[in-house]
Amino acid sequence: MSDLDKSIQYLKGVGPKRYRLLTRLGIYTPRDLLNYFPRTYQDRSQIEKISDLKESNTSMVKGNVSRMRNSNTRGWKSIFEISLTDNTGILLVKWFNQPYMKDKLQVDDLVLLYGRVSFYKQKLQMINPDYEVITENIDVAESLRIVPVYTLTDDVSQTFFRKLVAMVLEESLCSIEEFFPDDIIRKHKLLPLMHAIKNIHFPDTFDILNEAKKRLKYQEFFMFESAMALQKRRIKDADGYQFHIGENIKHQIFRLFPFVLTKSQEKVIRDVHEDMCRLKPMNRLLQGDVGSGKTVVAVYALIAAIANGIQAAFMAPTELLAEQHYRTLNCFLVKAKVRVLLLKGGLKTKERQENLERIKNGEVDLVIGTHTLIQTDVEFKRLGLIVIDEQHKFGVMQRTRLRRKGYCPKPDVLVMTATPIPRSLSLTVFGDLDVSIIDELPPGRIPVKTYWVKANKQTDVYGFIRKEIEKGSQAFVVYPLVEESEKLDLKAATEEAKILQDKVFPGVRVGLLHGKLKSDVKEFIMSDFMNHKYDILVSTIIIEVGIDIPNATIMLIEHADRFGLAQLHQLRGRIGRSSHKSYCLLFGAPKSEGSRQRLKAMVDTNDGFKIAEEDLRIRGPGEFFGTRQHGIPEFKIADIINDHTILQLARDDAFKLINERWNLKVSKNRILLKMIMENFKDKFDLINTG
Ligand code: ADP
Ligand code: MG
């Protein structure tokens, strides 16, 4: 074992207490420490003269302590004050609430101070600067250089942390092993790993810092894409089910659809069909905007698999959607002797056990459910196909977990998504998948008209809705449900439903749907709305994805400014699903520029890809990709949008390495694999990768 992998508690200066603090930052070994990169840097390489200091600048000065004073204000706040002189002037320096400072400095000490310059009673001063007493050995970690600043907790000081990093660099830098092939390093002129690590912490110049960043960004992407490539290769190498889908079955399935498929749907079904008929497992992503008709592709695959006597699973992100899929499929399958099971959440133990037994014994052909499907107690007899709807609501990890249930042979996997990430990126971040795209809507669709309704026009809008309802349309009215105040929002939705019923729309049938209802109640309400027993359905966000009620043509969103752009677009996708004209009405008074831009984007475009790009622009990559929803890891130093070019290069190189030159006899490849396993073992299906 390299020194880098020993426990950090044996390092000089790290006692049990500091060890605990460091582990809270995720640092257990010197290697972890070196991989804990600075958040930012301070330029302390230039010493300024006191006479040159300017208010508001952050500066470094050097001088002698000429006067010291310790005082207390109003009993509780301590102030330690010194005057610092160089041969150009005097600077007043104060430390608040750091009484121990008086023991650190003495009159006549030569010190370096780094801090923000302010102006007080016509004099220049610095408050709470970083300091260093200059002795004969200037401490390299702290002074006269570009100094790293880390994200730390209160109990771990920058000074301590810097010194620890400097010490580890000194002792162990040369045991850091390079794992990139020489030609990659040469081709992109990358810094060797050892130099990159040294310079990301203690760069000599800003130029070399940029070189270090480039290498480490490239490395993060390279590892991620290598993991993708390995997973893709592993799936392709494994044997899966080779389905036989004859013309006969094909026509029987097509006959189930009450409409002619679009060209895009046909094309995608062809892709899926070919994948399934191959021995190698399918691993395909289907992208298509809301309402483009992805479900029929799923139905095709599911029925084709079941016709082969193999079990299939269909996973959806919400119970409502799972139930809807259950209904749709049951509709299609009434005549066929297919045994469909809806695995609900929140079942009693006994009931759940019975369901699980049936799945395990192969008494069920098709299982539909939410993420309950990936719980460890769910075992299949011969799972051969997995379809995941609205994949962007799950993480890669969940996809992997469901896939693992297929044991051997490997099941085919089809994941479907509306517009989780901009097209320009989907190839690189969903790089382990083959991609099919539905890029047209079924014929006869009229684009949804979206209006942002000002407060004084709301009454008019209600009048308009009433007219549409009288003509036979149905409407959704959606209320935001913000987690912190779930109860309040629920109350608001409930009360609003009552007001709408009693005051605004007397005589109109208003239903109410929210997450707190029991699932069979939800189910009843949904199917009543489907069967037009309600004209208006007041709902919380739970109808966001997938719900398909073609007769509903109005979507009124209250407090639209509180929803995210992707959510708004998904909600709007609930209407415009027939050849009737549909209207999306946004109520809301945005409080921030961001939410104003979101509403504007909704009015300006119906295109899901444009919406995704706009969303990314408004929120920035950090927030857009920050959540685990996308299943894309948070990169430490690389930025998926701004470093897109590096991502592309790293992807090409990684896929070439894995597919053309991968050889575990080469020690560099072994190190790379080890690092990938450490970083991504939860996220990818990499076991036994050879
Ligand atoms: P999404 O891609 O959002 O999941 P769905 O599969 O729910 O879309 O389809 C949206 C609606 O369009 C459904 O009511 C579906 O029955 C209908 N549909 C799908 N394909 C076609 C088609 N080719 N022609 C007409 N209607 C279609
Ligand atoms: Mg759908």
XYZ file of C-alpha atoms and ligand atoms in Angstrom:
718
model
C 0.000 0.000 0.000
C 1.279 3.409 -0.912
C 1.727 5.979 1.859
C -0.986 7.906 0.100
C -3.568 5.341 1.124
C -2.726 5.080 4.804
C -5.051 6.660 7.281
C -4.573 10.389 7.565
C -4.701 10.225 11.345
C -1.066 9.157 11.439
C 0.129 12.360 9.814
C 2.000 14.852 11.940
C -0.373 17.421 13.398
C -3.498 15.325 12.955
C -4.833 14.118 16.283
C -8.089 12.254 16.834
C -10.093 15.487 16.887
C -8.742 16.854 13.626
C -9.007 13.409 12.098
C -12.718 13.438 12.798
C -13.082 16.920 11.319
C -11.229 15.890 8.192
C -13.342 12.784 7.693
C -16.354 15.013 7.748
C -14.939 16.634 4.649
C -14.604 13.171 3.133
C -10.854 13.071 3.706
C -9.575 9.787 5.110
C -6.197 9.404 3.452
C -3.428 11.636 2.146
C -4.661 10.782 -1.345
C -8.101 12.147 -0.484
C -6.411 15.258 0.829
C -4.527 15.827 -2.402
C -7.731 15.315 -4.341
C -9.483 17.954 -2.264
C -8.979 20.884 -4.607
C -9.035 24.564 -3.639
C -12.196 26.531 -4.134
C -10.280 29.629 -5.197
C -6.891 31.305 -4.911
C -5.490 34.483 -3.451
C -2.702 36.296 -5.177
C -0.256 37.002 -2.402
C 2.729 37.058 -4.656
C 2.923 40.855 -4.711
C 3.673 42.913 -1.615
C 2.202 46.400 -1.765
C 3.480 49.504 -0.071
C 1.150 50.891 2.581
C 1.122 54.229 0.764
C -0.153 52.479 -2.388
C -3.076 50.711 -0.726
C -6.509 51.420 -2.127
C -9.811 51.131 -0.378
C -11.758 47.914 -1.097
C -8.795 46.092 -2.624
C -7.567 42.885 -1.092
C -3.866 43.325 -0.624
C -0.709 41.928 0.843
C 1.514 44.176 2.953
C 4.724 43.670 4.888
C 5.765 45.752 7.862
C 6.684 45.948 11.525
C 4.286 45.925 14.419
C 4.736 49.351 16.019
C 1.947 49.439 18.615
C -0.447 46.938 20.185
C -3.672 47.392 22.105
C -6.228 44.992 23.468
C -9.694 46.216 24.447
C -13.250 45.157 25.046
C -16.297 46.912 23.751
C -19.442 46.864 25.806
C -18.383 43.855 27.740
C -18.453 41.129 25.149
C -16.567 41.988 21.996
C -12.794 41.916 22.176
C -10.716 43.980 19.803
C -7.042 43.440 19.285
C -5.458 46.334 17.486
C -2.030 46.939 16.050
C -0.346 49.523 13.884
C 1.781 48.234 11.067
C 4.463 50.404 9.527
C 6.601 50.035 6.488
C 8.759 52.911 5.344
C 5.831 54.453 3.416
C 3.041 54.696 5.983
C 1.015 53.334 8.847
C -1.831 50.878 8.637
C -4.345 50.252 11.394
C -5.194 46.568 11.861
C -7.978 45.071 13.990
C -8.983 41.561 14.899
C -12.428 41.221 16.412
C -13.162 38.459 18.881
C -9.767 36.842 18.528
C -8.259 37.598 21.937
C -5.582 34.946 21.418
C -4.042 37.205 18.750
C -2.240 39.149 21.443
C -0.105 36.091 22.131
C 0.754 35.593 18.502
C 2.322 38.981 17.790
C 4.870 41.208 19.485
C 5.967 44.759 18.949
C 8.706 44.938 16.294
C 7.720 41.617 14.705
C 8.033 41.645 10.947
C 4.733 40.363 9.567
C 2.882 39.746 6.354
C -0.799 40.654 6.313
C -3.338 39.758 3.700
C -6.785 41.282 3.807
C -9.288 43.766 2.536
C -8.437 47.429 2.882
C -11.103 49.733 4.266
C -11.311 53.348 5.338
C -12.163 54.381 8.884
C -12.020 57.849 10.358
C -9.827 59.011 7.463
C -7.391 56.206 8.011
C -6.652 53.009 6.105
C -7.325 49.855 8.005
C -7.570 46.090 7.680
C -10.054 43.982 9.631
C -9.305 40.368 10.513
C -6.554 39.868 7.940
C -4.606 36.651 7.537
C -1.209 37.139 9.081
C 2.154 35.542 9.164
C 5.140 36.403 11.275
C 8.265 36.306 9.188
C 11.015 34.344 10.782
C 14.078 33.215 8.988
C 12.186 30.397 7.264
C 9.264 31.884 5.449
C 6.523 29.338 5.443
C 6.013 28.270 1.854
C 2.415 27.324 2.373
C 1.252 30.743 3.402
C 3.271 33.557 2.032
C 4.382 35.439 -1.002
C 2.748 33.220 -3.477
C -0.551 32.267 -4.982
C -2.315 30.793 -1.974
C -5.085 28.198 -2.163
C -8.401 28.707 -0.397
C -10.374 25.576 0.428
C -13.981 24.962 1.300
C -13.668 24.044 4.947
C -15.778 23.923 8.057
C -15.354 26.436 10.862
C -13.228 24.109 12.921
C -10.622 23.504 10.249
C -8.526 26.561 9.514
C -7.132 27.442 6.122
C -3.688 27.716 7.649
C -3.766 24.243 9.136
C -5.158 22.743 5.970
C -2.605 24.426 3.722
C 0.238 23.255 5.862
C -1.095 19.722 5.849
C -1.392 19.735 2.071
C 2.101 21.194 1.727
C 3.488 18.506 3.996
C 1.811 15.670 2.135
C 2.958 17.089 -1.175
C 6.504 17.218 0.083
C 6.476 13.695 1.473
C 4.421 11.784 -1.056
C 4.202 13.688 -4.309
C 6.450 11.230 -6.090
C 4.233 8.269 -5.257
C 1.422 9.675 -7.387
C 1.319 7.461 -10.432
C 0.546 8.635 -13.923
C -2.187 6.577 -15.535
C -2.726 8.333 -18.833
C -1.163 6.797 -21.917
C 1.803 8.830 -23.179
C 0.214 9.595 -26.502
C -2.793 11.241 -24.831
C -0.532 13.389 -22.689
C 1.490 14.398 -25.735
C -1.500 14.979 -27.968
C -3.200 17.438 -25.604
C 0.031 18.701 -24.010
C -1.299 17.730 -20.584
C 0.701 18.232 -17.418
C 1.828 14.947 -15.874
C -0.427 14.070 -12.948
C 2.212 14.767 -10.327
C 2.766 18.320 -11.581
C -0.934 18.918 -11.968
C -1.599 17.936 -8.357
C 1.226 20.052 -7.037
C 0.133 23.083 -9.032
C -3.563 22.838 -8.352
C -2.692 23.384 -4.679
C 0.371 25.595 -4.873
C 0.736 27.058 -8.339
C 3.803 29.148 -9.049
C 1.980 31.217 -11.637
C -1.576 31.576 -12.855
C -0.504 30.111 -16.182
C 0.643 26.874 -14.639
C -2.524 26.823 -12.521
C -4.542 26.861 -15.726
C -2.486 24.000 -17.096
C -3.121 22.030 -13.917
C -6.842 22.732 -14.131
C -6.930 21.645 -17.739
C -5.260 18.340 -16.947
C -7.554 17.615 -14.004
C -10.706 18.577 -15.853
C -9.716 16.392 -18.738
C -9.014 13.624 -16.250
C -12.418 13.852 -14.578
C -14.189 13.673 -17.897
C -11.867 10.959 -19.127
C -12.620 8.771 -16.126
C -16.341 9.353 -16.420
C -16.361 8.587 -20.126
C -14.129 5.544 -19.621
C -16.669 4.258 -17.127
C -19.370 4.841 -19.731
C -17.344 3.066 -22.382
C -16.655 0.135 -20.067
C -20.293 -0.165 -19.171
C -21.310 0.031 -22.792
C -18.739 -2.576 -23.735
C -19.718 -4.804 -20.888
C -23.344 -4.706 -21.882
C -22.454 -5.338 -25.491
C -20.145 -8.211 -24.559
C -22.712 -9.975 -22.450
C -25.256 -12.262 -23.957
C -28.830 -11.144 -23.709
C -32.118 -12.453 -24.947
C -32.533 -12.895 -28.650
C -36.191 -12.231 -29.217
C -38.013 -13.561 -32.231
C -40.476 -11.006 -33.477
C -42.087 -12.330 -36.624
C -44.262 -10.362 -39.045
C -47.254 -11.941 -37.412
C -46.560 -10.570 -33.925
C -45.558 -7.246 -35.414
C -48.870 -6.828 -37.191
C -50.830 -7.919 -34.176
C -49.135 -5.248 -32.118
C -49.646 -2.536 -34.723
C -53.308 -3.457 -34.922
C -53.681 -2.521 -31.259
C -52.942 1.146 -31.941
C -56.006 3.159 -32.885
C -53.923 5.479 -35.092
C -51.292 5.402 -37.787
C -47.794 5.719 -36.387
C -45.707 8.732 -37.300
C -42.564 8.259 -39.393
C -40.450 8.908 -36.288
C -42.325 6.344 -34.238
C -41.870 3.784 -37.005
C -38.174 4.521 -37.256
C -37.656 4.202 -33.504
C -39.675 0.993 -33.340
C -37.404 -0.346 -36.078
C -34.330 0.504 -33.961
C -35.844 -1.190 -30.935
C -36.975 -4.174 -32.976
C -33.472 -4.702 -34.352
C -31.911 -4.381 -30.904
C -34.284 -6.955 -29.485
C -33.716 -9.462 -32.242
C -29.980 -9.342 -31.609
C -28.351 -11.583 -29.033
C -26.599 -8.583 -27.493
C -28.696 -6.712 -24.937
C -30.453 -3.534 -25.992
C -29.347 -0.399 -24.174
C -31.231 2.394 -25.825
C -32.347 5.893 -24.922
C -35.485 7.191 -26.555
C -35.756 10.949 -26.560
C -38.929 12.688 -27.627
C -40.714 15.813 -26.499
C -43.828 15.609 -24.342
C -46.747 14.293 -26.335
C -44.628 12.879 -29.151
C -46.012 9.397 -28.486
C -43.252 7.481 -26.759
C -45.620 5.083 -25.017
C -46.420 3.138 -28.184
C -42.736 2.322 -28.571
C -42.717 0.961 -25.037
C -45.867 -1.026 -25.726
C -44.336 -2.510 -28.836
C -41.245 -3.667 -26.967
C -43.168 -4.961 -23.959
C -45.648 -7.010 -25.944
C -42.949 -8.361 -28.245
C -40.962 -9.550 -25.235
C -43.972 -11.100 -23.534
C -44.921 -12.885 -26.749
C -41.547 -14.581 -26.428
C -42.484 -15.920 -23.019
C -40.101 -13.589 -21.201
C -40.943 -11.306 -18.270
C -40.930 -7.562 -18.770
C -40.880 -4.627 -16.354
C -42.145 -1.095 -16.917
C -40.991 1.514 -14.440
C -42.504 4.976 -14.074
C -41.536 7.777 -11.670
C -44.948 8.290 -10.075
C -47.764 6.017 -8.931
C -50.254 7.955 -11.018
C -48.241 7.361 -14.143
C -47.670 3.705 -13.310
C -51.397 3.321 -12.894
C -52.077 5.058 -16.169
C -49.653 2.743 -17.944
C -51.370 -0.182 -16.274
C -54.716 0.958 -17.632
C -53.380 1.629 -21.126
C -51.648 -1.710 -21.356
C -54.591 -3.600 -19.926
C -56.692 -1.962 -22.606
C -54.351 -3.225 -25.275
C -54.014 -6.640 -23.722
C -57.596 -7.545 -22.833
C -57.727 -10.303 -25.380
C -54.220 -11.627 -25.073
C -53.628 -13.860 -22.093
C -51.015 -11.599 -20.608
C -50.723 -11.503 -16.844
C -50.081 -7.916 -15.813
C -49.291 -6.884 -12.268
C -49.235 -3.362 -10.904
C -46.800 -3.421 -8.017
C -48.031 -0.620 -5.829
C -46.090 1.116 -3.128
C -47.353 1.038 0.439
C -48.829 -2.462 0.280
C -49.358 -4.497 3.429
C -46.514 -6.958 3.995
C -48.616 -9.980 3.210
C -50.020 -8.557 0.015
C -46.605 -7.455 -1.110
C -45.172 -10.897 -0.345
C -47.850 -12.526 -2.458
C -47.095 -10.200 -5.335
C -43.388 -10.828 -5.048
C -43.928 -14.594 -5.030
C -45.874 -14.373 -8.255
C -43.127 -12.345 -9.912
C -40.462 -14.709 -8.687
C -42.346 -17.811 -9.795
C -42.964 -16.360 -13.220
C -46.724 -16.251 -12.752
C -46.660 -12.688 -14.002
C -45.587 -11.598 -17.487
C -45.504 -7.872 -17.077
C -44.814 -5.899 -13.920
C -45.580 -2.201 -13.817
C -44.538 0.000 -10.937
C -42.528 2.885 -9.585
C -39.068 2.632 -8.062
C -40.609 -0.079 -5.866
C -39.442 -2.315 -8.710
C -35.814 -1.869 -7.780
C -36.129 -2.711 -4.123
C -33.909 -5.594 -3.214
C -36.691 -8.005 -2.379
C -38.106 -7.925 -5.905
C -36.846 -10.938 -7.834
C -37.843 -12.023 -11.287
C -37.892 -15.473 -12.780
C -36.654 -14.473 -16.229
C -36.595 -10.725 -16.677
C -35.761 -9.972 -20.290
C -36.894 -6.420 -20.894
C -36.927 -3.279 -18.824
C -38.592 -0.090 -19.980
C -38.068 3.029 -17.915
C -40.374 5.965 -18.553
C -39.333 9.552 -17.817
C -35.801 8.431 -17.138
C -34.700 11.949 -16.164
C -36.704 11.523 -12.982
C -34.510 8.592 -12.011
C -30.753 8.423 -11.638
C -28.321 6.242 -13.518
C -27.930 4.337 -10.300
C -31.545 3.273 -10.257
C -31.338 2.204 -13.867
C -28.300 0.118 -13.047
C -29.999 -1.475 -10.089
C -32.978 -2.563 -12.117
C -30.709 -3.895 -14.826
C -28.857 -6.055 -12.308
C -32.066 -7.898 -11.582
C -31.830 -9.550 -14.961
C -28.895 -11.683 -13.894
C -27.951 -13.766 -16.853
C -28.731 -13.405 -19.656
C -28.801 -9.630 -19.478
C -32.164 -7.963 -20.046
C -32.790 -5.461 -22.807
C -33.166 -1.926 -21.538
C -35.125 0.908 -23.105
C -35.165 4.239 -21.303
C -37.462 7.021 -22.380
C -37.220 10.678 -21.633
C -38.762 13.978 -22.638
C -36.073 16.632 -22.639
C -33.788 16.146 -19.714
C -30.704 17.788 -21.119
C -29.862 19.784 -24.202
C -29.285 17.763 -27.302
C -25.726 18.997 -27.628
C -24.840 17.197 -24.427
C -26.943 14.108 -24.428
C -24.427 12.073 -26.384
C -21.612 12.773 -24.018
C -23.483 12.323 -20.778
C -25.676 9.443 -21.837
C -22.690 8.066 -23.651
C -23.280 4.459 -22.662
C -26.591 4.365 -24.497
C -27.601 4.172 -28.126
C -29.926 7.033 -28.881
C -33.155 7.211 -30.886
C -35.127 10.392 -31.292
C -38.790 11.047 -32.028
C -38.686 14.482 -33.582
C -42.256 15.012 -34.719
C -45.644 15.155 -33.055
C -48.594 13.039 -34.195
C -50.425 14.683 -37.100
C -53.151 17.241 -36.516
C -51.724 18.631 -33.312
C -52.179 22.343 -32.898
C -49.373 23.937 -30.904
C -50.511 24.896 -27.408
C -51.045 28.636 -27.014
C -49.424 29.917 -23.852
C -50.383 33.146 -22.103
C -48.891 34.790 -19.089
C -51.963 36.291 -17.461
C -51.656 39.537 -15.552
C -53.604 39.788 -12.289
C -56.246 42.180 -13.649
C -57.099 39.778 -16.463
C -57.773 36.725 -14.309
C -61.535 37.187 -14.258
C -61.597 37.303 -18.051
C -59.631 34.080 -18.115
C -62.116 32.352 -15.829
C -64.881 33.455 -18.193
C -62.958 32.017 -21.114
C -62.455 28.700 -19.315
C -66.156 28.500 -18.567
C -66.971 28.949 -22.265
C -64.520 26.225 -23.263
C -65.996 23.882 -20.661
C -69.464 24.545 -21.970
C -68.149 23.452 -25.376
C -67.075 20.141 -23.800
C -63.425 20.727 -22.891
C -61.759 19.832 -19.621
C -59.203 21.790 -17.635
C -56.370 21.201 -15.205
C -55.711 23.773 -12.511
C -52.333 23.211 -10.894
C -50.978 24.501 -7.622
C -47.331 24.383 -6.663
C -46.331 22.156 -3.839
C -43.211 23.437 -2.263
C -41.751 20.867 0.048
C -41.139 23.076 3.065
C -44.744 24.052 3.250
C -46.441 20.992 1.902
C -49.241 21.346 4.406
C -49.892 24.981 3.599
C -49.954 24.333 -0.115
C -52.268 21.438 0.336
C -54.530 23.713 2.273
C -54.293 26.308 -0.478
C -55.146 23.761 -3.152
C -58.043 22.391 -1.136
C -59.427 25.833 -0.383
C -58.930 27.018 -3.924
C -60.805 24.005 -5.259
C -63.685 24.978 -3.004
C -63.618 28.601 -4.117
C -63.471 27.588 -7.762
C -66.401 25.255 -7.219
C -68.585 27.584 -5.141
C -67.762 31.045 -6.425
C -66.013 30.952 -9.782
C -67.520 27.956 -11.497
C -70.814 27.089 -9.810
C -72.467 24.268 -11.686
C -69.166 23.041 -13.109
C -67.849 19.740 -11.771
C -64.556 20.316 -9.946
C -62.348 17.472 -8.698
C -59.340 17.664 -6.389
C -56.217 15.550 -6.557
C -53.144 15.653 -4.357
C -50.343 13.447 -3.135
C -51.734 12.902 0.340
C -54.709 10.920 -0.945
C -54.663 7.116 -0.787
C -53.531 5.632 -4.059
C -56.848 3.999 -4.922
C -58.624 7.295 -4.277
C -56.198 9.045 -6.602
C -56.848 6.341 -9.116
C -60.633 6.843 -8.920
C -60.362 10.576 -9.302
C -58.043 10.230 -12.257
C -60.272 7.775 -14.050
C -63.334 9.899 -13.278
C -61.570 12.844 -14.877
C -60.618 10.626 -17.802
C -64.273 9.642 -18.175
C -65.322 13.279 -18.048
C -67.096 13.067 -14.723
C -65.229 16.242 -13.806
C -64.752 19.307 -15.953
C -61.943 20.765 -13.900
C -59.281 18.898 -11.991
C -57.504 20.926 -9.360
C -54.202 19.240 -8.659
C -50.775 19.584 -7.138
C -47.645 18.880 -9.150
C -48.266 15.116 -8.992
C -49.685 15.182 -12.509
C -46.433 16.660 -13.827
C -45.222 13.773 -15.931
C -46.801 11.376 -18.344
C -50.497 11.843 -17.569
C -52.516 11.509 -20.758
C -56.060 12.874 -20.913
C -56.510 13.919 -24.554
C -59.803 15.709 -23.914
C -58.174 18.137 -21.499
C -57.266 21.267 -23.409
C -56.735 23.842 -20.704
C -53.899 24.014 -18.239
C -54.089 26.794 -15.711
C -50.989 27.042 -13.550
C -51.277 29.091 -10.376
C -48.099 30.677 -8.975
C -46.353 29.612 -12.139
C -43.323 31.601 -11.046
C -42.666 28.991 -8.367
C -42.201 26.142 -10.822
C -39.011 25.309 -12.669
C -38.949 25.682 -16.412
C -38.690 21.964 -17.124
C -41.645 21.380 -14.800
C -43.739 24.034 -16.516
C -43.002 22.488 -19.875
C -43.926 19.034 -18.596
C -47.150 20.375 -17.128
C -48.009 22.055 -20.398
C -47.371 18.691 -22.033
C -50.511 17.381 -20.318
C -52.598 19.297 -22.859
C -52.415 19.606 -26.620
C -52.693 15.847 -26.918
C -55.462 15.786 -29.467
C -56.493 17.764 -32.506
C -58.347 20.302 -30.352
C -56.885 23.707 -29.717
C -55.252 23.927 -26.271
C -54.384 26.771 -23.937
C -51.805 27.053 -21.201
C -52.491 29.923 -18.821
C -49.825 31.052 -16.415
C -50.809 33.014 -13.311
C -48.013 34.443 -11.258
C -46.064 37.502 -10.266
C -42.385 36.622 -10.516
C -40.222 37.944 -7.743
C -36.907 37.339 -9.428
C -35.449 37.952 -12.843
C -34.954 34.203 -13.198
C -38.619 33.377 -12.754
C -39.606 36.223 -15.082
C -37.355 34.711 -17.739
C -38.883 31.279 -17.184
C -42.408 32.512 -17.791
C -41.252 34.434 -20.838
C -39.559 31.331 -22.244
C -42.794 29.401 -21.817
C -44.711 32.010 -23.783
C -42.021 32.177 -26.471
C -41.530 28.529 -27.343
C -43.136 25.096 -27.298
C -39.958 23.287 -28.249
C -38.709 21.086 -25.434
C -35.105 21.205 -26.558
C -35.120 24.993 -26.672
C -36.740 24.991 -23.237
C -34.005 22.747 -21.876
C -31.304 24.987 -23.277
C -33.008 28.072 -21.870
C -33.369 26.354 -18.508
C -29.701 25.571 -18.489
C -28.857 29.157 -19.407
C -31.066 30.634 -16.680
C -30.058 28.276 -13.908
C -26.464 27.617 -14.873
C -24.941 24.168 -15.070
C -24.400 23.883 -11.325
C -28.071 23.881 -10.506
C -29.226 22.309 -13.715
C -27.032 19.286 -13.213
C -26.648 19.661 -9.492
C -29.465 17.374 -8.604
C -28.989 13.678 -8.787
C -31.994 13.419 -11.057
C -29.956 13.375 -14.180
C -27.726 10.675 -12.849
C -24.797 12.728 -13.989
C -22.153 12.964 -11.324
C -21.178 16.314 -9.973
C -17.751 16.987 -11.285
C -15.292 18.450 -8.839
C -13.421 20.735 -11.124
C -14.781 20.245 -14.606
C -17.896 22.021 -15.776
C -20.057 20.144 -18.158
C -21.122 23.226 -20.118
C -18.149 25.540 -20.070
C -15.683 22.718 -20.590
C -17.734 21.053 -23.245
C -14.814 20.948 -25.697
C -12.628 19.107 -23.219
C -15.524 16.740 -22.531
C -15.762 15.928 -26.210
C -12.026 15.247 -26.506
C -11.981 13.149 -23.361
C -14.916 11.155 -24.605
C -13.303 10.354 -27.937
C -10.037 9.361 -26.275
C -11.713 7.270 -23.593
C -13.870 5.331 -26.025
C -10.846 4.703 -28.252
C -8.813 3.434 -25.348
C -11.513 1.139 -24.012
C -12.592 -0.210 -27.372
C -9.276 -0.487 -29.176
C -6.413 -0.728 -26.746
C -7.860 -1.840 -23.435
C -5.529 -4.328 -21.836
C -5.345 -5.020 -18.142
C -1.809 -6.318 -18.451
C -0.813 -2.699 -18.948
C -0.332 -1.264 -15.484
C -1.648 2.187 -16.442
C -4.917 0.627 -17.494
C -5.117 -1.196 -14.186
C -4.645 2.043 -12.276
C -7.295 3.732 -14.392
C -9.732 0.910 -13.764
C -9.086 1.082 -10.049
C -9.763 4.809 -10.017
C -12.920 4.392 -12.042
C -14.162 1.709 -9.688
C -13.483 3.907 -6.695
C -15.311 6.843 -8.204
C -18.193 5.261 -10.007
C -18.847 1.834 -8.581
C -22.312 2.856 -7.419
C -23.231 4.546 -10.619
C -22.231 2.071 -13.248
C -22.573 -1.586 -13.848
C -18.901 -2.384 -14.022
C -18.459 -5.560 -12.057
C -15.989 -8.008 -13.585
C -15.023 -5.567 -16.238
C -12.119 -7.132 -17.988
P -45.334 10.956 -24.509
O -44.267 10.932 -25.559
O -45.457 12.284 -23.871
O -45.214 9.843 -23.530
P -47.766 9.587 -25.206
O -47.147 8.316 -25.603
O -48.445 9.641 -23.898
O -46.690 10.772 -25.301
O -48.761 10.035 -26.369
C -49.469 11.238 -26.323
C -50.843 11.090 -26.928
O -50.742 10.947 -28.336
C -51.586 9.872 -26.442
O -52.927 10.214 -26.251
C -51.431 8.889 -27.572
O -52.503 7.987 -27.604
C -51.423 9.788 -28.769
N -50.664 9.276 -29.915
C -49.474 8.660 -29.884
N -49.057 8.357 -31.126
C -49.993 8.833 -31.970
C -50.139 8.844 -33.413
N -49.211 8.313 -34.194
N -51.231 9.417 -33.925
C -52.156 9.975 -33.119
N -52.107 9.986 -31.768
C -51.033 9.428 -31.206
Mg -45.060 9.533 -21.586
